[in-house]
Short mmCIF file of C-alpha atoms in Angstrom, two decimals:
data_model
loop_
_atom_site.label_atom_id
_atom_site.label_comp_id
_atom_site.label_asym_id
_atom_site.label_seq_id
_atom_site.Cartn_x
_atom_site.Cartn_y
_atom_site.Cartn_z
CA MET W 6 65.87 99.51 87.59
CA ASN W 7 67.06 103.24 87.94
CA ASP W 8 69.48 101.76 90.85
CA ILE W 9 71.03 99.40 88.87
CA ARG W 10 70.51 102.37 85.23
CA ASN W 11 72.62 104.70 87.65
CA ARG W 12 75.02 102.70 88.97
CA GLN W 13 76.30 101.19 86.19
CA ASP W 14 76.31 105.27 85.03
CA LEU W 15 79.04 106.47 87.93
CA GLY W 16 81.01 103.36 87.15
CA VAL W 17 80.60 104.06 83.54
CA LEU W 18 81.80 107.49 84.03
CA LEU W 19 84.45 106.90 86.34
CA ARG W 20 86.05 103.33 83.99
CA ASP W 21 85.66 105.94 80.65
CA HIS W 22 87.53 109.50 82.41
CA ARG W 23 90.65 106.85 83.88
CA ARG W 24 91.52 105.22 79.92
CA ARG W 25 91.24 108.41 78.16
CA ALA W 26 93.37 110.14 80.93
CA GLY W 27 95.78 106.89 80.25
CA LEU W 28 96.34 105.47 84.28
CA THR W 29 95.57 102.51 85.18
CA GLN W 30 93.20 102.34 88.27
CA ARG W 31 97.20 101.84 90.45
CA HIS W 32 98.06 105.05 89.29
CA LEU W 33 94.70 106.34 89.93
CA ALA W 34 94.82 105.13 92.95
CA ASP W 35 98.18 106.44 93.92
CA LEU W 36 96.77 109.98 92.90
CA THR W 37 94.85 109.82 95.02
CA THR W 38 93.90 108.91 98.50
CA VAL W 39 91.02 106.61 97.01
CA SER W 40 92.58 102.35 97.08
CA VAL W 41 92.19 100.25 94.39
CA ARG W 42 89.68 98.02 95.93
CA ALA W 43 88.33 101.13 96.59
CA ILE W 44 87.72 102.48 92.49
CA ARG W 45 87.20 98.74 91.27
CA ASN W 46 83.96 98.28 93.70
CA LEU W 47 82.87 102.11 92.02
CA GLU W 48 83.64 100.74 88.47
CA GLN W 49 81.73 97.70 88.74
CA GLY W 50 79.26 98.69 90.95
CA LYS W 51 79.02 97.79 94.64
CA VAL W 52 78.98 100.93 95.91
CA LEU W 53 75.59 102.00 96.78
CA SER W 54 76.24 104.86 98.56
CA PRO W 55 79.35 106.50 97.11
CA ARG W 56 80.55 109.41 99.58
CA LEU W 57 81.20 112.45 97.90
CA ASP W 58 84.28 113.61 98.84
CA THR W 59 85.70 109.98 97.64
CA ILE W 60 84.37 111.42 94.19
CA ARG W 61 85.87 114.59 94.15
CA LEU W 62 88.75 112.73 95.36
CA LEU W 63 88.96 110.87 92.34
CA ALA W 64 88.07 113.52 90.01
CA ASP W 65 90.49 115.81 90.91
CA GLY W 66 93.00 112.95 90.40
CA LEU W 67 91.77 112.48 86.70
CA ARG W 68 91.76 116.87 86.35
CA LEU W 69 87.80 116.55 85.26
CA GLY W 70 86.80 120.07 83.76
CA PRO W 71 84.14 121.90 85.96
CA ALA W 72 81.34 120.15 83.59
CA GLN W 73 82.71 116.62 83.67
CA ARG W 74 83.68 116.91 87.46
CA GLU W 75 79.42 118.09 88.43
CA THR W 76 78.42 115.50 85.46
CA LEU W 77 80.64 112.46 87.60
CA LEU W 78 78.61 113.94 90.96
CA GLU W 79 75.88 113.45 89.55
CA ALA W 80 75.68 110.24 88.45
CA ALA W 81 77.32 110.01 92.29
CA ARG W 82 73.97 111.77 93.79
CA ARG W 83 71.51 109.46 92.27
CA ARG W 84 72.65 106.68 94.17
CA LEU W 85 72.99 108.22 97.42
CA GLY W 86 70.05 106.33 100.08
CA THR W 87 71.10 103.06 101.25
CA ALA W 88 73.46 102.20 103.70
CA ASP W 89 76.19 100.23 102.36
CA HIS W 90 78.99 101.49 102.35
CA SER W 91 81.28 98.28 102.64
CA GLY W 92 82.74 98.59 99.48
CA GLU W 93 84.76 101.98 100.22
CA GLY W 94 86.37 100.58 103.62
CA CYS W 95 86.60 103.63 105.29
CA GLY W 96 83.83 105.56 107.64
CA PRO W 97 83.38 109.11 106.99
CA THR W 98 85.47 111.68 105.37
CA PRO W 99 84.35 115.29 105.35
CA TRP W 100 87.50 116.56 104.13
CA LEU W 101 89.03 117.09 101.50
CA VAL W 102 92.90 116.28 100.19
CA ARG W 103 94.08 115.74 96.59
CA GLY W 104 97.23 113.70 94.68
CA PRO W 105 99.75 111.21 95.76
CA LEU W 106 100.80 111.02 99.37
CA ILE W 107 103.89 109.03 98.37
CA GLY W 108 107.15 108.59 100.64
CA ARG W 109 104.85 109.10 104.05
CA ASP W 110 104.79 105.82 105.06
CA THR W 111 106.58 106.40 108.36
CA GLU W 112 104.99 109.55 109.12
CA VAL W 113 101.46 108.53 108.86
CA ASP W 114 102.30 105.36 111.35
CA ALA W 115 103.75 107.59 113.31
CA LEU W 116 100.42 110.42 113.25
CA THR W 117 97.53 107.25 113.57
CA ALA W 118 100.07 106.56 116.40
CA LEU W 119 99.74 109.48 118.43
CA LEU W 120 96.48 109.86 117.94
CA ALA W 121 95.09 106.61 119.33
CA GLN W 122 97.25 107.42 122.48
CA PRO W 123 94.66 107.42 125.57
CA ASN W 124 96.99 110.67 126.99
CA GLY W 125 97.80 112.08 123.34
CA ARG W 126 94.94 115.53 124.07
CA LEU W 127 96.91 117.44 121.27
CA VAL W 128 99.37 116.74 118.41
CA SER W 129 100.32 119.48 116.39
CA VAL W 130 101.98 118.08 113.39
CA VAL W 131 104.47 121.40 112.56
CA GLY W 132 106.52 122.45 108.28
CA ILE W 133 106.34 125.67 106.48
CA GLY W 134 104.00 125.69 103.64
CA GLY W 135 103.84 123.06 100.94
CA VAL W 136 105.22 120.38 103.16
CA GLY W 137 102.12 118.38 102.80
CA LYS W 138 100.80 119.35 106.60
CA SER W 139 97.02 118.32 105.52
CA HIS W 140 98.05 115.73 103.50
CA LEU W 141 98.92 113.51 106.15
CA ALA W 142 96.43 114.45 108.17
CA ALA W 143 93.62 113.21 106.27
CA GLU W 144 95.71 110.27 105.37
CA ALA W 145 95.75 109.96 108.89
CA VAL W 146 92.36 110.99 110.03
CA ARG W 147 90.65 108.63 107.66
CA ARG W 148 92.48 105.42 109.26
CA VAL W 149 90.97 107.07 112.83
CA ALA W 150 87.63 107.84 111.84
CA ALA W 151 87.78 103.61 109.77
CA ASP W 152 87.49 102.61 113.75
CA GLY W 153 84.61 104.92 114.08
CA THR W 154 85.88 108.02 116.04
CA ARG W 155 83.86 110.82 114.92
CA VAL W 156 85.84 113.46 112.89
CA LEU W 157 85.44 117.96 112.58
CA TRP W 158 87.36 119.54 109.79
CA ARG W 159 88.47 123.39 110.04
CA ALA W 160 90.17 124.71 107.57
CA ARG W 161 92.15 128.70 108.90
CA GLY W 162 90.02 131.07 109.80
CA GLU W 163 86.91 128.62 110.44
CA GLU W 164 84.53 128.80 113.65
CA ILE W 165 85.15 125.62 115.79
CA PRO W 166 82.42 123.43 116.30
CA VAL W 167 81.64 123.92 119.52
CA GLY W 168 77.61 122.68 119.44
CA GLU W 169 78.91 119.61 117.85
CA LEU W 170 81.53 118.63 120.05
CA SER W 171 78.69 119.37 122.98
CA ASP W 172 76.84 116.05 124.56
CA PRO W 173 78.94 113.47 122.21
CA PRO W 174 76.70 109.42 122.59
CA PRO W 175 78.59 107.72 125.11
CA GLY W 176 82.01 105.97 124.55
CA GLU W 177 82.35 108.43 121.79
CA THR W 178 85.68 110.34 120.57
CA THR W 179 86.01 113.01 118.32
CA VAL W 180 88.97 114.17 116.60
CA LEU W 181 89.15 118.22 115.81
CA VAL W 182 91.28 118.83 113.37
CA LEU W 183 92.66 122.24 113.21
CA ASP W 184 94.14 122.45 110.05
CA ASP W 185 96.70 125.11 108.50
CA ALA W 186 95.99 126.97 112.13
CA GLU W 187 97.39 130.44 113.06
CA THR W 188 98.94 129.98 116.93
CA ALA W 189 100.18 132.75 117.90
CA ASP W 190 96.94 133.34 120.24
CA GLY W 191 95.16 129.88 120.47
CA ALA W 192 97.24 128.41 123.09
CA GLY W 193 94.13 129.21 126.14
CA ARG W 194 91.70 128.33 123.83
CA LEU W 195 93.11 125.00 122.71
CA GLY W 196 93.05 123.86 126.57
CA ALA W 197 89.91 125.39 127.86
CA LEU W 198 88.65 123.24 124.62
CA MET W 199 90.15 119.94 126.19
CA ARG W 200 89.04 120.78 130.04
CA ALA W 201 85.61 120.85 128.32
CA HIS W 202 85.94 118.45 126.54
CA PRO W 203 87.19 115.32 128.08
CA ARG W 204 86.97 112.46 125.34
CA LEU W 205 87.95 115.07 122.76
CA ARG W 206 91.27 115.10 120.44
CA ILE W 207 92.82 117.56 118.69
CA LEU W 208 94.89 117.84 115.54
CA VAL W 209 96.84 120.83 115.19
CA THR W 210 98.26 121.39 111.27
CA ALA W 211 100.09 124.36 111.55
CA CYS W 212 103.61 126.55 111.15
CA ALA W 213 104.27 126.49 114.45
CA PRO W 214 104.20 124.33 118.13
CA CYS W 215 101.03 125.49 119.97
CA GLY W 216 103.11 126.41 123.22
CA VAL W 217 100.10 124.18 125.33
CA PRO W 218 101.20 121.76 128.27
CA GLY W 219 101.56 117.88 126.79
CA GLU W 220 101.15 119.11 123.16
CA GLN W 221 102.84 116.06 121.14
CA ILE W 222 104.94 117.35 118.20
CA LEU W 223 105.57 115.54 114.90
CA ARG W 224 107.88 117.47 112.66
CA LEU W 225 107.04 117.22 108.98
CA ALA W 226 110.26 117.40 107.31
CA PRO W 227 110.35 118.03 103.40
CA LEU W 228 111.11 115.11 101.34
CA PRO W 229 114.13 113.04 100.89
CA VAL W 230 116.27 114.40 97.97
CA PRO W 231 119.13 112.74 95.52
CA ALA W 232 122.50 111.97 96.69
CA PRO W 233 125.18 113.61 95.11
CA GLY W 234 125.46 111.49 91.93
CA ALA W 235 121.96 109.72 92.50
CA GLU W 236 120.96 110.51 88.73
CA SER W 237 123.57 107.57 87.41
CA ASP W 238 121.57 105.13 88.46
CA PRO W 239 118.20 105.65 87.12
CA GLU W 240 116.44 102.91 88.66
CA GLN W 241 117.88 103.63 92.25
CA LEU W 242 117.17 107.38 91.77
CA ALA W 243 113.46 106.52 90.89
CA GLN W 244 112.99 104.60 94.73
CA VAL W 245 113.60 108.64 96.12
CA ALA W 246 110.81 109.48 97.38
CA SER W 247 110.98 113.57 95.72
CA VAL W 248 111.76 111.72 93.09
CA ARG W 249 109.41 109.29 93.17
CA LEU W 250 106.36 112.12 93.87
CA LEU W 251 107.75 114.49 90.76
CA CYS W 252 107.83 111.27 88.32
CA ALA W 253 104.10 110.56 89.55
CA HIS W 254 102.86 114.46 89.10
CA ILE W 255 104.53 113.87 85.51
CA ARG W 256 103.11 111.07 84.87
CA ALA W 257 99.03 112.69 85.34
CA GLY W 258 99.65 114.52 82.14
CA ASN W 259 102.17 111.95 79.64
CA PRO W 260 100.89 108.17 81.36
CA LEU W 261 103.75 106.78 79.57
CA PHE W 262 106.82 108.95 81.34
CA ARG W 263 109.36 106.49 82.81
CA LEU W 264 113.14 107.90 84.18
CA ASP W 265 115.99 106.95 82.25
CA ASP W 266 119.09 108.69 81.56
CA THR W 267 117.96 111.00 79.49
CA ASP W 268 115.29 112.58 81.80
CA ALA W 269 117.28 111.59 85.30
CA ALA W 270 120.11 114.66 85.74
CA VAL W 271 116.95 117.15 84.70
CA VAL W 272 114.81 115.00 87.67
CA ALA W 273 116.90 114.90 90.69
CA GLU W 274 118.35 118.16 89.83
CA LEU W 275 114.75 119.87 90.04
CA CYS W 276 114.14 117.42 92.93
CA ARG W 277 116.93 119.06 95.24
CA ARG W 278 116.49 122.87 94.03
CA LEU W 279 112.52 122.61 94.76
CA ASP W 280 113.84 121.40 98.92
CA GLY W 281 111.66 118.11 98.64
CA LEU W 282 108.66 119.84 99.18
CA PRO W 283 105.67 118.38 97.80
CA ARG W 284 103.33 121.07 96.57
CA ALA W 285 106.30 122.56 94.60
CA LEU W 286 106.98 119.37 93.08
CA GLU W 287 103.23 119.20 91.95
CA PHE W 288 103.62 122.39 90.57
CA ALA W 289 106.72 121.22 89.06
CA GLY W 290 105.47 117.90 87.35
CA ARG W 291 101.79 119.45 85.84
CA TRP W 292 103.62 122.34 83.92
CA THR W 293 105.81 119.24 82.16
CA LEU W 294 102.35 119.22 80.31
CA VAL W 295 103.36 122.28 78.37
CA ARG W 296 106.46 122.68 79.42
CA ALA W 297 109.50 120.54 79.04
CA LEU W 298 112.21 119.57 81.78
CA PRO W 299 114.85 120.92 81.02
CA GLU W 300 113.17 124.43 80.59
CA LEU W 301 111.42 124.03 84.15
CA LEU W 302 115.03 123.75 86.16
CA ALA W 303 116.16 126.83 84.54
CA GLU W 304 113.28 128.73 86.10
CA VAL W 305 114.12 126.95 89.04
CA GLU W 306 117.59 127.49 88.56
CA ARG W 307 116.92 131.50 89.14
CA SER W 308 114.18 130.92 91.70
CA PRO W 309 112.03 128.32 93.11
CA PHE W 310 109.69 130.17 93.60
CA GLY W 311 108.52 130.41 90.19
CA LEU W 312 107.12 127.52 88.86
CA THR W 313 103.51 128.73 90.62
CA ALA W 314 99.72 126.36 90.48
CA PRO W 315 99.62 125.60 87.07
CA PRO W 316 96.17 126.48 85.35
CA MET W 317 92.69 125.27 86.10
CA THR W 318 94.53 124.40 89.99
CA ALA W 319 91.73 124.63 92.83
CA ASP W 320 94.86 126.24 94.48
CA SER W 321 93.63 129.26 96.67
CA SER W 322 95.87 129.00 99.70
CA PRO W 323 99.17 131.36 99.92
CA ASP W 324 101.51 130.63 96.91
CA LEU W 325 105.18 129.51 98.65
CA ARG W 326 106.79 132.63 99.12
CA VAL W 327 104.30 133.95 101.52
CA ARG W 328 103.84 130.70 103.82
CA LEU W 329 107.58 130.94 104.23
CA ARG W 330 107.59 134.39 104.88
CA ARG W 331 104.84 133.36 107.47
CA THR W 332 106.99 130.69 109.06
CA LEU W 333 110.00 133.31 109.11
CA GLY W 334 107.54 135.87 111.18
CA ARG W 335 107.25 133.51 113.77
CA LEU W 336 111.26 133.30 114.72
CA SER W 337 112.58 135.57 117.45
CA PRO W 338 114.70 138.30 116.69
CA ALA W 339 118.31 135.59 117.41
CA GLY W 340 116.73 132.81 115.22
CA VAL W 341 116.22 135.59 112.60
CA SER W 342 119.48 136.88 112.39
CA PHE W 343 121.17 133.42 112.81
CA ILE W 344 119.56 132.04 109.88
CA ALA W 345 119.88 135.21 108.11
CA ALA W 346 123.79 134.81 107.95
CA LEU W 347 123.19 130.72 107.52
CA ALA W 348 121.57 131.33 104.37
CA ARG W 349 124.04 133.24 103.05
CA ASP W 350 125.85 130.04 101.87
CA HIS W 351 124.60 126.71 100.21
CA ARG W 352 126.99 124.62 102.01
CA SER W 353 126.32 122.38 104.94
CA TRP W 354 127.14 122.34 108.67
CA SER W 355 127.79 121.70 112.12
CA VAL W 356 125.97 123.55 115.21
CA ALA W 357 129.82 124.38 115.91
CA GLU W 358 130.52 125.81 112.78
CA ALA W 359 127.26 127.70 112.89
CA ALA W 360 128.16 129.79 116.62
CA THR W 361 131.40 130.64 114.93
CA ALA W 362 130.28 131.60 111.79
CA VAL W 363 127.42 133.86 113.52
CA GLY W 364 128.82 135.10 116.55
CA THR W 365 126.82 133.22 119.10
CA SER W 366 128.31 130.15 122.00
CA GLY W 367 127.54 126.93 121.16
CA ALA W 368 124.75 125.92 123.32
CA ASP W 369 122.65 129.01 122.09
CA ALA W 370 123.37 127.90 118.40
CA ALA W 371 122.08 124.92 119.02
CA VAL W 372 118.71 126.28 120.98
CA ILE W 373 118.45 128.33 117.58
CA VAL W 374 118.86 125.46 115.66
CA PHE W 375 116.69 122.86 116.94
CA THR W 376 114.00 125.60 116.94
CA LEU W 377 114.98 126.22 112.63
CA VAL W 378 114.36 122.06 112.12
CA THR W 379 111.43 122.02 113.95
CA TYR W 380 109.80 124.71 111.43
CA GLY W 381 111.70 123.07 108.69
CA LEU W 382 113.79 126.08 107.91
CA VAL W 383 117.11 124.33 108.15
CA ARG W 384 117.67 119.89 106.97
CA PRO W 385 119.37 117.69 109.07
CA GLU W 386 121.92 116.32 106.63
CA GLY W 387 123.87 113.02 107.08
CA PRO W 388 126.10 112.81 109.96
CA GLY W 389 129.35 114.62 109.23
CA GLY W 390 132.76 113.29 111.54
CA ASP W 391 131.24 112.97 115.02
CA GLU W 392 128.70 115.93 114.54
CA PRO W 393 125.40 116.47 112.72
CA ARG W 394 124.74 118.68 109.88
CA PHE W 395 122.59 120.47 108.23
CA SER W 396 121.48 123.15 105.87
CA VAL W 397 119.38 125.67 104.65
CA LEU W 398 116.69 125.56 102.45
CA ASN W 399 117.30 126.39 98.66
CA HIS W 400 113.48 128.20 99.75
CA VAL W 401 114.86 129.73 102.23
CA ARG W 402 118.53 130.68 100.58
CA HIS W 403 116.74 132.68 97.59
CA LEU W 404 113.83 134.18 100.26
CA TYR W 405 116.98 135.99 101.55
CA ALA W 406 119.12 136.34 98.99
CA ASP W 407 115.91 138.52 97.26
CA ALA W 408 115.71 140.57 99.82
CA ARG W 409 118.91 141.64 100.04
CA ARG W 410 118.03 143.00 96.27
CA GLU W 411 115.32 144.29 97.58
CA PRO W 412 114.94 145.88 100.85
CA ARG W 413 112.16 148.30 100.49
CA ARG W 414 110.34 145.77 99.25
CA TRP W 415 109.75 143.19 101.51
CA GLY W 416 109.50 145.90 104.34
CA THR W 417 110.66 144.78 107.54
CA THR W 418 114.68 144.47 108.11
CA VAL W 419 116.67 143.40 111.04
CA MET W 420 120.61 143.12 112.26
CA TYR W 421 123.04 140.37 112.54
CA ARG W 422 126.26 139.93 113.37
CA THR W 423 128.83 137.74 111.49
CA GLY W 424 130.92 135.81 112.56
CA PRO W 425 134.08 136.67 115.41
CA GLU W 426 134.25 140.43 114.49
CA GLY W 427 131.08 141.27 114.96
CA ARG W 428 129.78 143.30 111.48
CA VAL W 429 126.15 144.30 111.37
CA ARG W 430 124.47 143.47 108.90
CA LYS W 431 121.13 144.27 107.76
CA VAL W 432 118.43 142.15 105.90
CA ALA W 433 114.06 141.61 105.04
CA VAL W 434 112.54 139.33 107.06
CA GLY W 435 108.92 137.58 106.87
CA GLU W 436 106.46 138.36 108.05
CA SER W 437 104.50 138.02 111.32
#
């Protein structure tokens, strides 16, 4: 009797919250990593032992306040106690992700395949802060866990659970996720872990590769942004990954929002100015609850760092500016000088053009551009004639512009040469 009543309580609560938010089951699934089937089964009371992390994901997607969130979790806790997890269709999920994972199908498939390779002992997802490394890793290990692989998740600063890695059951494989890891001095430790635990696989998310022999690197770039003129066709514009993500976050606060001729130009330019960075697009979408899209665009035109996390957002991580400076701090002096010079111009460039502008050889420029692309500081553009072309992210250009205006505020300065005449300039850089 109590079981039936409690089962209905959770389903009714979840359904009522979803309907009050004006969301369909599909909309809620798009805002979380929970499938439509799982949401339907939870609402219908078919899941006797719901996972609390799944309920937390749904609470995040529904934007529940603290009291509503705890009530929903308490209803789920009362139902725990049986072993039937068939309704959710996935393995244990000790991690927590938020928001929609849109435009990353190829990357999720690639990361899942890398984790499944017998020799893929160490995989690193590399990119700048806010690009969605943690979200991608969570979706990939969710798939891996569904096949019975044990997953251990540790965030930045948390101790590696060495005791949990010892004496695994015969045939069991463990994936240890080190999220937002500091890789500067961790290569030796990771190598020792893999030697001590032959069946252990490690997935790292970081701003730079670990540097361990055999490391497989998945570079995570910002989402594609609209091409010039794409706003003339709202239907086609809506298919661009960054636009899809921004619109999903807008609809979370305003379910009636539909992209049309009225908003197409503003939405397209927001995505371009925000570099297609998922975290920045999330903030922009949430702010539309109280701010008009043209107002947000005016803010972003002044600085892409202007849209901080909205109130009532469970975001305690460093802001995008701090994360970006952390990545810049990993560059060599030559890399810093190179990008500092190129950050003065919004136009795209080839490796040969960059070498001439900075005053270095084509071979040296190619090495530096490879590093900058891997770190996610520059974006590959469409082929331009016979040579690939690249551009510096808008966030990077604004950071260096701020540094030139207020060098004392940013502390460290470096010298770099521009042009064949080798004129010397100084500019501030990120923290190491």
